[in-house]
Short mmCIF file of C-alpha atoms in Angstrom, two decimals:
data_model
loop_
_atom_site.label_atom_id
_atom_site.label_comp_id
_atom_site.label_asym_id
_atom_site.label_seq_id
_atom_site.Cartn_x
_atom_site.Cartn_y
_atom_site.Cartn_z
CA UNK A 1 -0.01 0.01 0.00
CA UNK A 2 1.22 3.48 -0.87
CA UNK A 3 1.99 5.65 2.15
CA UNK A 4 2.22 9.42 1.86
CA UNK A 5 3.11 11.92 4.59
CA UNK A 6 1.74 15.42 4.10
CA UNK A 7 3.73 17.91 6.12
CA UNK A 8 2.69 21.34 4.91
CA UNK A 9 2.68 24.76 6.43
CA UNK A 10 -0.36 27.02 5.91
CA UNK A 11 -1.00 28.95 2.70
CA UNK A 12 -1.23 32.30 4.47
CA UNK A 13 -4.56 34.01 3.96
CA UNK A 14 -5.95 31.03 2.09
CA UNK A 15 -5.61 27.58 3.70
CA UNK A 16 -4.57 26.22 7.06
CA UNK A 17 -1.99 23.43 7.08
CA UNK A 18 -4.75 20.95 7.94
CA UNK A 19 -6.81 22.11 4.96
CA UNK A 20 -3.83 21.70 2.68
CA UNK A 21 -3.34 18.17 3.93
CA UNK A 22 -7.01 17.31 3.42
CA UNK A 23 -6.98 18.56 -0.16
CA UNK A 24 -3.76 16.70 -0.92
CA UNK A 25 -5.23 13.50 0.51
CA UNK A 26 -8.29 13.83 -1.71
CA UNK A 27 -6.15 14.24 -4.83
CA UNK A 28 -3.80 11.39 -4.00
CA UNK A 29 -6.67 8.99 -3.35
CA UNK A 30 -8.22 9.73 -6.72
CA UNK A 31 -5.17 8.03 -8.21
CA UNK A 32 -4.46 5.56 -5.41
CA UNK A 33 -7.80 4.91 -3.59
CA UNK A 34 -6.20 2.70 -0.97
CA UNK A 35 -3.32 5.07 -0.18
CA UNK A 36 -2.45 5.72 3.43
CA UNK A 37 -2.17 9.50 3.73
CA UNK A 38 -0.88 10.84 7.05
CA UNK A 39 -1.29 14.54 7.85
CA UNK A 40 1.46 16.16 9.90
CA UNK A 41 0.65 19.89 9.91
CA UNK A 42 3.73 21.99 10.56
CA UNK A 43 4.64 25.61 11.24
CA UNK A 44 7.83 27.57 11.68
CA UNK A 45 7.06 29.24 14.99
CA UNK A 46 4.77 31.96 13.63
CA UNK A 47 1.02 31.94 13.17
CA UNK A 48 -0.17 28.37 12.78
CA UNK A 49 2.11 27.01 15.50
CA UNK A 50 -0.75 26.51 17.97
CA UNK A 51 -2.92 24.80 15.34
CA UNK A 52 -0.05 22.47 14.39
CA UNK A 53 0.46 21.48 18.04
CA UNK A 54 -3.26 20.73 18.48
CA UNK A 55 -3.31 18.72 15.25
CA UNK A 56 -0.36 16.72 16.64
CA UNK A 57 -2.37 15.71 19.69
CA UNK A 58 -1.82 18.53 22.14
CA UNK A 59 -4.91 19.72 23.99
CA UNK A 60 -5.98 23.31 23.54
CA UNK A 61 -6.29 25.21 26.82
CA UNK A 62 -8.46 28.26 26.00
CA UNK A 63 -7.93 31.52 27.88
CA UNK A 64 -8.51 35.23 27.55
CA UNK A 65 -5.38 37.41 27.51
CA UNK A 66 -4.20 40.85 26.45
CA UNK A 67 -3.91 41.53 22.75
CA UNK A 68 -1.12 43.73 21.36
CA UNK A 69 -2.89 46.97 22.29
CA UNK A 70 -4.34 45.71 25.59
CA UNK A 71 -7.77 44.65 24.46
CA UNK A 72 -8.86 41.23 25.67
CA UNK A 73 -8.57 38.43 23.07
CA UNK A 74 -9.64 34.82 23.13
CA UNK A 75 -6.58 32.65 22.60
CA UNK A 76 -4.96 29.80 24.48
CA UNK A 77 -2.00 27.50 24.70
CA UNK A 78 -1.57 23.85 23.81
CA UNK A 79 -0.59 21.21 26.36
CA UNK A 80 0.52 17.62 26.42
CA UNK A 81 1.80 16.27 29.73
CA UNK A 82 4.06 18.87 31.29
CA UNK A 83 4.82 20.62 27.96
CA UNK A 84 3.01 23.76 26.83
CA UNK A 85 3.12 25.41 23.42
CA UNK A 86 2.54 29.17 23.29
CA UNK A 87 2.14 31.09 20.04
CA UNK A 88 2.92 34.78 20.42
CA UNK A 89 1.22 35.64 17.11
CA UNK A 90 -2.14 34.25 18.23
CA UNK A 91 -2.35 36.34 21.38
CA UNK A 92 -0.46 39.57 20.64
CA UNK A 93 0.82 39.35 17.07
CA UNK A 94 0.11 41.27 13.89
CA UNK A 95 -2.90 39.06 13.19
CA UNK A 96 -4.52 40.65 16.24
CA UNK A 97 -4.40 44.16 14.70
CA UNK A 98 -7.21 44.16 12.11
CA UNK A 99 -7.79 47.92 12.46
CA UNK A 100 -4.23 49.07 11.82
CA UNK A 101 -0.67 48.74 13.11
CA UNK A 102 0.51 50.14 16.43
CA UNK A 103 4.32 50.36 16.24
CA UNK A 104 4.78 52.53 19.36
CA UNK A 105 2.21 50.99 21.66
CA UNK A 106 1.93 47.28 20.80
CA UNK A 107 3.06 45.07 23.68
CA UNK A 108 4.15 41.46 24.30
CA UNK A 109 2.26 41.43 27.64
CA UNK A 110 -0.29 38.84 26.52
CA UNK A 111 2.45 36.39 25.64
CA UNK A 112 3.76 36.67 29.20
CA UNK A 113 0.24 36.03 30.48
CA UNK A 114 0.13 32.81 28.46
CA UNK A 115 3.47 31.58 29.77
CA UNK A 116 2.43 32.45 33.32
CA UNK A 117 -0.85 30.53 32.96
CA UNK A 118 0.94 27.45 31.61
CA UNK A 119 3.51 27.52 34.41
CA UNK A 120 0.80 28.03 37.05
CA UNK A 121 -1.00 25.00 35.61
CA UNK A 122 2.08 22.84 36.25
CA UNK A 123 3.90 22.88 32.91
CA UNK A 124 7.66 22.59 33.30
CA UNK A 125 8.58 22.95 29.64
CA UNK A 126 7.27 25.83 27.52
CA UNK A 127 7.82 25.99 23.78
CA UNK A 128 7.34 29.55 22.58
CA UNK A 129 6.84 30.45 18.93
CA UNK A 130 7.65 34.13 18.48
CA UNK A 131 7.07 34.77 14.76
CA UNK A 132 4.50 37.38 13.70
CA UNK A 133 5.08 39.80 16.58
CA UNK A 134 3.27 43.16 16.48
CA UNK A 135 5.48 44.86 19.06
CA UNK A 136 8.97 46.28 19.40
CA UNK A 137 9.03 46.43 23.18
CA UNK A 138 12.10 44.33 23.86
CA UNK A 139 9.95 41.83 25.69
CA UNK A 140 9.22 44.34 28.47
CA UNK A 141 5.52 43.51 28.38
CA UNK A 142 6.21 39.79 28.61
CA UNK A 143 8.46 40.32 31.63
CA UNK A 144 5.93 42.57 33.36
CA UNK A 145 3.24 39.93 32.93
CA UNK A 146 5.48 37.32 34.53
CA UNK A 147 6.47 39.48 37.47
CA UNK A 148 3.15 41.26 37.98
CA UNK A 149 5.05 44.52 38.26
CA UNK A 150 6.64 47.24 36.13
CA UNK A 151 9.81 46.88 38.15
CA UNK A 152 12.60 44.69 36.79
CA UNK A 153 12.98 42.17 39.60
CA UNK A 154 15.22 39.29 38.54
CA UNK A 155 14.67 37.46 41.84
CA UNK A 156 10.92 37.33 41.18
CA UNK A 157 11.55 36.07 37.65
CA UNK A 158 13.85 33.33 38.86
CA UNK A 159 11.33 32.17 41.42
CA UNK A 160 8.47 32.38 38.92
CA UNK A 161 10.24 30.13 36.45
CA UNK A 162 12.11 27.89 38.85
CA UNK A 163 12.36 24.44 37.29
CA UNK A 164 10.83 25.58 34.00
CA UNK A 165 12.60 25.09 30.66
CA UNK A 166 11.77 27.71 28.04
CA UNK A 167 12.54 26.86 24.40
CA UNK A 168 12.03 29.58 21.82
CA UNK A 169 11.43 28.96 18.12
CA UNK A 170 13.52 31.66 16.46
CA UNK A 171 14.60 31.96 12.83
CA UNK A 172 16.45 35.29 12.79
CA UNK A 173 19.94 36.22 13.96
CA UNK A 174 19.44 39.98 14.41
CA UNK A 175 20.80 41.73 17.50
CA UNK A 176 18.51 43.82 19.66
CA UNK A 177 19.75 47.27 18.68
CA UNK A 178 21.61 49.10 15.92
CA UNK A 179 21.30 49.05 12.12
CA UNK A 180 20.45 45.34 12.10
CA UNK A 181 18.40 45.47 15.25
CA UNK A 182 14.74 44.82 15.97
CA UNK A 183 13.59 48.40 15.35
CA UNK A 184 15.68 49.10 12.24
CA UNK A 185 14.93 45.88 10.40
CA UNK A 186 11.44 44.92 11.53
CA UNK A 187 9.99 48.21 12.81
CA UNK A 188 8.92 49.41 9.32
CA UNK A 189 7.06 46.12 8.77
CA UNK A 190 5.10 46.91 11.93
CA UNK A 191 4.23 50.43 10.76
CA UNK A 192 7.09 52.47 12.24
CA UNK A 193 8.20 55.62 10.43
CA UNK A 194 11.92 56.52 10.27
CA UNK A 195 11.58 58.78 13.32
CA UNK A 196 9.64 56.10 15.18
CA UNK A 197 12.33 53.53 14.35
CA UNK A 198 14.91 55.83 15.94
CA UNK A 199 12.73 56.27 19.02
CA UNK A 200 12.14 52.55 19.34
CA UNK A 201 15.83 51.79 18.98
CA UNK A 202 16.58 54.32 21.75
CA UNK A 203 14.02 52.60 24.00
CA UNK A 204 15.58 49.22 23.32
CA UNK A 205 19.05 50.58 24.05
CA UNK A 206 17.88 51.93 27.40
CA UNK A 207 16.13 48.62 28.20
CA UNK A 208 19.28 46.63 27.33
CA UNK A 209 21.30 48.80 29.70
CA UNK A 210 18.77 48.23 32.52
CA UNK A 211 18.88 44.49 31.98
CA UNK A 212 22.69 44.47 31.87
CA UNK A 213 22.85 46.38 35.14
CA UNK A 214 20.39 43.95 36.77
CA UNK A 215 22.01 40.74 35.50
CA UNK A 216 25.65 41.61 34.99
CA UNK A 217 25.44 40.41 31.36
CA UNK A 218 24.89 42.46 28.19
CA UNK A 219 23.26 40.23 25.58
CA UNK A 220 21.95 42.91 23.23
CA UNK A 221 24.26 41.76 20.42
CA UNK A 222 23.52 38.04 20.78
CA UNK A 223 22.17 36.57 17.53
CA UNK A 224 18.42 36.27 17.87
CA UNK A 225 18.09 39.00 20.53
CA UNK A 226 16.22 41.13 17.99
CA UNK A 227 13.64 38.45 17.23
CA UNK A 228 9.98 39.40 17.73
CA UNK A 229 10.74 43.02 18.52
CA UNK A 230 13.21 42.04 21.22
CA UNK A 231 11.24 39.24 22.86
CA UNK A 232 14.23 37.09 21.95
CA UNK A 233 16.42 39.38 24.04
CA UNK A 234 14.18 39.15 27.11
CA UNK A 235 13.95 35.40 26.77
CA UNK A 236 17.74 35.04 26.57
CA UNK A 237 18.78 37.64 29.11
CA UNK A 238 16.09 37.20 31.76
CA UNK A 239 14.36 33.85 31.25
CA UNK A 240 17.43 31.62 30.47
CA UNK A 241 15.77 30.47 27.29
CA UNK A 242 17.20 28.24 24.61
CA UNK A 243 16.75 29.57 21.04
CA UNK A 244 16.26 26.95 18.36
CA UNK A 245 15.36 27.09 14.62
CA UNK A 246 11.58 27.18 14.42
CA UNK A 247 10.96 24.47 11.85
CA UNK A 248 13.37 22.03 13.52
CA UNK A 249 11.63 22.54 16.84
CA UNK A 250 8.16 22.14 15.30
CA UNK A 251 9.06 18.98 13.39
CA UNK A 252 10.26 17.49 16.66
CA UNK A 253 7.10 18.65 18.38
CA UNK A 254 4.72 17.03 15.88
CA UNK A 255 6.73 13.79 15.58
CA UNK A 256 7.54 14.19 11.91
CA UNK A 257 10.44 11.74 11.77
CA UNK A 258 8.43 9.02 13.49
CA UNK A 259 5.79 9.27 10.73
CA UNK A 260 8.32 8.56 7.96
CA UNK A 261 8.52 4.82 8.65
CA UNK A 262 7.30 3.01 5.56
CA UNK A 263 6.54 6.24 3.66
CA UNK A 264 6.96 6.39 -0.10
CA UNK A 265 6.70 10.16 -0.45
CA UNK A 266 6.55 13.35 1.59
CA UNK A 267 4.47 16.22 0.26
CA UNK A 268 5.28 19.53 1.88
CA UNK A 269 4.20 23.07 1.05
CA UNK A 270 3.65 26.71 1.86
CA UNK A 271 2.03 29.69 0.19
CA UNK A 272 5.08 30.92 -1.70
CA UNK A 273 8.39 29.26 -2.53
CA UNK A 274 11.05 31.96 -2.72
CA UNK A 275 14.46 32.85 -1.35
CA UNK A 276 13.12 32.93 2.22
CA UNK A 277 12.08 29.30 1.81
CA UNK A 278 15.73 28.34 1.60
CA UNK A 279 16.55 29.90 4.95
CA UNK A 280 14.74 28.00 7.66
CA UNK A 281 11.17 27.97 6.38
CA UNK A 282 8.91 24.93 6.51
CA UNK A 283 9.57 23.41 3.08
CA UNK A 284 13.35 23.46 3.39
CA UNK A 285 13.16 22.21 6.98
CA UNK A 286 10.91 19.28 6.04
CA UNK A 287 13.14 18.33 3.12
CA UNK A 288 16.26 18.46 5.29
CA UNK A 289 14.65 16.19 7.88
CA UNK A 290 13.19 13.65 5.49
CA UNK A 291 14.81 10.36 4.50
CA UNK A 292 12.30 9.75 1.70
CA UNK A 293 11.64 11.75 -1.50
CA UNK A 294 10.04 15.17 -1.01
CA UNK A 295 7.90 17.27 -3.37
CA UNK A 296 6.16 20.57 -2.66
CA UNK A 297 2.83 22.20 -3.35
CA UNK A 298 2.55 25.98 -3.18
CA UNK A 299 0.59 28.98 -4.28
CA UNK A 300 3.41 30.42 -6.36
CA UNK A 301 6.92 29.13 -7.05
CA UNK A 302 9.77 31.60 -7.57
CA UNK A 303 12.60 29.08 -7.20
CA UNK A 304 14.53 27.36 -9.98
CA UNK A 305 14.70 23.60 -10.25
CA UNK A 306 18.37 23.61 -9.19
CA UNK A 307 17.55 25.67 -6.07
CA UNK A 308 14.82 23.23 -5.15
CA UNK A 309 17.10 20.26 -5.74
CA UNK A 310 19.81 21.78 -3.56
CA UNK A 311 17.23 22.10 -0.78
CA UNK A 312 16.21 18.46 -1.17
CA UNK A 313 12.92 19.06 -3.02
CA UNK A 314 12.45 16.97 -6.16
CA UNK A 315 9.78 19.15 -7.72
CA UNK A 316 7.34 21.95 -6.94
CA UNK A 317 3.75 22.23 -8.05
CA UNK A 318 2.17 25.67 -7.90
CA UNK A 319 -1.50 26.70 -7.99
CA UNK A 320 -0.54 29.35 -10.53
CA UNK A 321 0.51 26.55 -12.91
CA UNK A 322 -3.21 25.79 -13.16
CA UNK A 323 -4.74 29.21 -12.53
CA UNK A 324 -2.65 32.29 -13.42
CA UNK A 325 -4.99 34.60 -11.50
CA UNK A 326 -3.50 34.78 -8.00
CA UNK A 327 -6.71 36.20 -6.53
CA UNK A 328 -8.62 33.15 -7.72
CA UNK A 329 -5.95 30.87 -6.31
CA UNK A 330 -6.35 32.53 -2.92
CA UNK A 331 -10.15 32.50 -3.05
CA UNK A 332 -10.65 28.95 -4.34
CA UNK A 333 -7.50 26.94 -3.62
CA UNK A 334 -8.92 23.52 -2.68
CA UNK A 335 -9.82 22.20 -6.16
CA UNK A 336 -6.43 23.37 -7.42
CA UNK A 337 -4.53 21.65 -4.61
CA UNK A 338 -6.50 18.46 -5.29
CA UNK A 339 -5.56 18.57 -8.99
CA UNK A 340 -1.90 19.13 -8.19
CA UNK A 341 -1.99 16.23 -5.77
CA UNK A 342 -3.39 14.00 -8.51
CA UNK A 343 -0.49 15.00 -10.73
CA UNK A 344 1.99 14.34 -7.91
CA UNK A 345 0.47 10.91 -7.29
CA UNK A 346 0.83 10.01 -10.96
CA UNK A 347 4.35 11.37 -11.43
CA UNK A 348 5.91 10.35 -8.12
CA UNK A 349 3.97 7.28 -7.01
CA UNK A 350 2.44 5.54 -10.07
CA UNK A 351 5.45 6.16 -12.28
CA UNK A 352 7.82 5.27 -9.45
CA UNK A 353 6.15 1.84 -9.25
CA UNK A 354 6.77 1.25 -12.95
CA UNK A 355 10.23 2.79 -13.00
CA UNK A 356 9.19 5.55 -15.42
CA UNK A 357 10.06 9.23 -15.34
CA UNK A 358 9.23 10.84 -11.98
CA UNK A 359 10.58 7.91 -9.94
#
């Protein structure tokens, strides 16, 4: 029996990873009705991380927390045993700002509330995905939520997180401050003007000095400190966190490697295959971790065949190959994904069985 593992990220603004997997399964089974198709939704630490954890068997623990501008939002964390998964984007990320960006006021406070709730519930390992942040607060809000105070009290933090391991999914190597820092590089994406970028960088510089004075260590230039508007810095300098590549951490979380036993093909995917894909995104991460052939489905493909091959991807199948109108691809992606999956099944499963092209 043919066995296919579908390990796709979301198609942002169009399909969740679970919906991609369902459409792929439908298409594959049109060619191989008895195929075993296993869905392993993945994410890279940004939005979709919580959904991937739940799809992998973690239980969703709903809660109300502070959104990026302080308004209450319905979110939650995922839990299995003593491990919790917190997605910053879902509680206080850009996706929580439907009415406009807030570069000077957005806070990471809600993320700290989530971590605190998980720890209070008995979790001793917290996996934190920090992609999609709306704030550039250096993690001040997160720290305040954990301490219950605006004062920087490292003793309270140590006691609060005693015996707790914090692992952060982080895919950037930016420092906290300076020309490659959180404000300069990511501030404009969060709506900051040039003058606001300068003001934010000054705030982060002052914050880094306060933390250094309190801890005796200056970690502002540590790779990853600038992640999520400086949440990476707070996690490193004050929470003793371990930073790990997002996709590697998520593949471990969802048990991707365990699902490869007996598999004939892995089908991965994300909305767009481009240069960013090659640097720690889901498709490249899945391909690097797989011991069986990998192909990709996507909305649009901007990579050459040799780039895909170098990343471990045999071929890419884009919705725009079937429908050139991107708007239609976004609005009605399911039939297109199903058709691409049929093509993949023929070219990489049926032909592989006969030793023809595509094997």
